[in-house]
Amino acid sequence: MLQGKKFSKWLSDKRVVMIAVIIGTVAVLLIGLSSFIDYSGGEKDNSEKYAAKTEAHLLEIISHINGVGEAKIFLTMDNSGENVYLKNTDTKTKSIEPKVRGVVVVCDGGDDPLVVSRVLDAVTKSLNISSDKVCITK
């Protein structure tokens, strides 16, 4: 019973109540602000940069194939890549690039079966993906 009186006396102190209200308000504000912060921005940027770089390399390769003409490429990525922590090595981490989910190639020579075969071969071998993940059209 003595502790109950001490607690009620402690709560009757205006400074203690004011400090508790301030701490509670700050906690609620921090929780509310955390919903506005984007935690995945860096990963998304890395995936988009990798896709753009890969598209540029593929476009350079494909544009040199005879009969392709003007070409455009679109890549879809499966994930944003990974950082793997290594043990017993000099380097601490190893980056694994995002995996390519699919490729669309639109080119002037997309109606010629020989050009389609050459472009398909170049894309599948350079990205190490299966041919069912590649669409080539005019």
GROMACS .gro file of C-alpha atoms in nm:
model
  138
    1MET     CA    1   0.000   0.000   0.000
    2LEU     CA    2   0.292   0.228   0.072
    3GLN     CA    3   0.414   0.188  -0.286
    4GLY     CA    4   0.074   0.292  -0.421
    5LYS     CA    5   0.092   0.619  -0.228
    6LYS     CA    6   0.445   0.684  -0.357
    7PHE     CA    7   0.332   0.617  -0.712
    8SER     CA    8   0.030   0.847  -0.688
    9LYS     CA    9   0.248   1.118  -0.531
   10TRP     CA   10   0.499   1.073  -0.814
   11LEU     CA   11   0.220   1.105  -1.076
   12SER     CA   12   0.090   1.421  -0.913
   13ASP     CA   13   0.421   1.595  -0.990
   14LYS     CA   14   0.357   1.814  -1.298
   15ARG     CA   15   0.714   1.783  -1.429
   16VAL     CA   16   0.694   1.404  -1.443
   17VAL     CA   17   0.362   1.415  -1.626
   18MET     CA   18   0.497   1.675  -1.872
   19ILE     CA   19   0.808   1.465  -1.944
   20ALA     CA   20   0.593   1.155  -2.001
   21VAL     CA   21   0.368   1.346  -2.242
   22ILE     CA   22   0.668   1.480  -2.435
   23ILE     CA   23   0.828   1.135  -2.461
   24GLY     CA   24   0.497   0.985  -2.578
   25THR     CA   25   0.448   1.258  -2.839
   26VAL     CA   26   0.801   1.213  -2.975
   27ALA     CA   27   0.750   0.835  -2.995
   28VAL     CA   28   0.424   0.874  -3.188
   29LEU     CA   29   0.587   1.124  -3.428
   30LEU     CA   30   0.881   0.892  -3.495
   31ILE     CA   31   0.650   0.600  -3.565
   32GLY     CA   32   0.440   0.817  -3.797
   33LEU     CA   33   0.741   0.954  -3.985
   34SER     CA   34   0.889   0.608  -4.038
   35SER     CA   35   0.606   0.521  -4.277
   36PHE     CA   36   0.716   0.800  -4.514
   37ILE     CA   37   1.075   0.679  -4.547
   38ASP     CA   38   1.161   0.463  -4.850
   39TYR     CA   39   1.402   0.192  -4.740
   40SER     CA   40   1.436   0.019  -5.080
   41GLY     CA   41   1.553   0.314  -5.290
   42GLY     CA   42   1.915   0.204  -5.322
   43GLU     CA   43   1.827  -0.147  -5.433
   44LYS     CA   44   1.586  -0.024  -5.695
   45ASP     CA   45   1.839   0.222  -5.834
   46ASN     CA   46   2.105  -0.049  -5.858
   47SER     CA   47   1.869  -0.280  -6.045
   48GLU     CA   48   1.766  -0.004  -6.287
   49LYS     CA   49   2.129   0.096  -6.349
   50TYR     CA   50   2.225  -0.265  -6.414
   51ALA     CA   51   1.932  -0.310  -6.654
   52ALA     CA   52   2.019   0.010  -6.844
   53LYS     CA   53   2.384  -0.091  -6.870
   54THR     CA   54   2.294  -0.440  -6.992
   55GLU     CA   55   2.044  -0.300  -7.244
   56ALA     CA   56   2.314  -0.070  -7.385
   57HIS     CA   57   2.563  -0.357  -7.419
   58LEU     CA   58   2.303  -0.580  -7.585
   59LEU     CA   59   2.200  -0.303  -7.823
   60GLU     CA   60   2.562  -0.254  -7.925
   61ILE     CA   61   2.605  -0.626  -7.992
   62ILE     CA   62   2.275  -0.670  -8.176
   63SER     CA   63   2.319  -0.363  -8.395
   64HIS     CA   64   2.632  -0.521  -8.545
   65ILE     CA   65   2.443  -0.832  -8.660
   66ASN     CA   66   2.382  -0.826  -9.037
   67GLY     CA   67   2.020  -0.749  -9.125
   68VAL     CA   68   1.905  -0.623  -8.786
   69GLY     CA   69   1.872  -0.256  -8.880
   70GLU     CA   70   1.741  -0.022  -8.610
   71ALA     CA   71   1.676  -0.201  -8.281
   72LYS     CA   72   1.530  -0.136  -7.937
   73ILE     CA   73   1.569  -0.357  -7.631
   74PHE     CA   74   1.371  -0.392  -7.308
   75LEU     CA   75   1.487  -0.602  -7.011
   76THR     CA   76   1.293  -0.714  -6.705
   77MET     CA   77   1.487  -0.811  -6.395
   78ASP     CA   78   1.392  -1.084  -6.149
   79ASN     CA   79   1.538  -0.922  -5.838
   80SER     CA   80   1.756  -0.633  -5.732
   81GLY     CA   81   2.072  -0.835  -5.671
   82GLU     CA   82   2.232  -0.952  -5.350
   83ASN     CA   83   2.528  -0.885  -5.128
   84VAL     CA   84   2.669  -1.206  -4.984
   85TYR     CA   85   2.893  -1.189  -4.678
   86LEU     CA   86   3.200  -1.407  -4.718
   87LYS     CA   87   3.402  -1.591  -4.455
   88ASN     CA   88   3.776  -1.663  -4.452
   89THR     CA   89   3.854  -1.434  -4.746
   90ASP     CA   90   4.027  -1.101  -4.797
   91THR     CA   91   3.708  -0.937  -4.926
   92LYS     CA   92   3.413  -0.904  -4.692
   93THR     CA   93   3.125  -0.912  -4.941
   94LYS     CA   94   3.049  -1.034  -5.290
   95SER     CA   95   2.783  -0.870  -5.507
   96ILE     CA   96   2.553  -1.089  -5.711
   97GLU     CA   97   2.399  -0.903  -6.004
   98PRO     CA   98   2.022  -0.912  -6.065
   99LYS     CA   99   1.892  -1.196  -6.280
  100VAL     CA  100   1.729  -1.125  -6.615
  101ARG     CA  101   1.366  -1.239  -6.629
  102GLY     CA  102   1.298  -1.158  -6.993
  103VAL     CA  103   1.417  -0.969  -7.301
  104VAL     CA  104   1.217  -0.804  -7.579
  105VAL     CA  105   1.402  -0.706  -7.896
  106VAL     CA  106   1.222  -0.498  -8.158
  107CYS     CA  107   1.423  -0.460  -8.477
  108ASP     CA  108   1.372  -0.389  -8.847
  109GLY     CA  109   1.493  -0.739  -8.939
  110GLY     CA  110   1.260  -0.909  -8.690
  111ASP     CA  111   1.055  -1.068  -8.969
  112ASP     CA  112   1.356  -1.251  -9.122
  113PRO     CA  113   1.401  -1.596  -8.961
  114LEU     CA  114   1.780  -1.588  -9.011
  115VAL     CA  115   1.810  -1.252  -8.833
  116VAL     CA  116   1.579  -1.372  -8.554
  117SER     CA  117   1.795  -1.682  -8.510
  118ARG     CA  118   2.115  -1.477  -8.492
  119VAL     CA  119   1.970  -1.224  -8.248
  120LEU     CA  120   1.823  -1.501  -8.032
  121ASP     CA  121   2.160  -1.675  -8.021
  122ALA     CA  122   2.340  -1.353  -7.927
  123VAL     CA  123   2.092  -1.265  -7.650
  124THR     CA  124   2.069  -1.611  -7.494
  125LYS     CA  125   2.444  -1.666  -7.491
  126SER     CA  126   2.541  -1.319  -7.370
  127LEU     CA  127   2.289  -1.320  -7.082
  128ASN     CA  128   2.299  -1.695  -7.014
  129ILE     CA  129   1.920  -1.728  -7.031
  130SER     CA  130   1.692  -1.973  -7.209
  131SER     CA  131   1.532  -1.890  -7.543
  132ASP     CA  132   1.179  -1.896  -7.397
  133LYS     CA  133   1.265  -1.574  -7.208
  134VAL     CA  134   1.340  -1.385  -7.531
  135CYS     CA  135   1.094  -1.225  -7.773
  136ILE     CA  136   1.220  -1.089  -8.106
  137THR     CA  137   0.982  -0.903  -8.332
  138LYS     CA  138   0.957  -0.629  -8.592
   0.00000   0.00000   0.00000
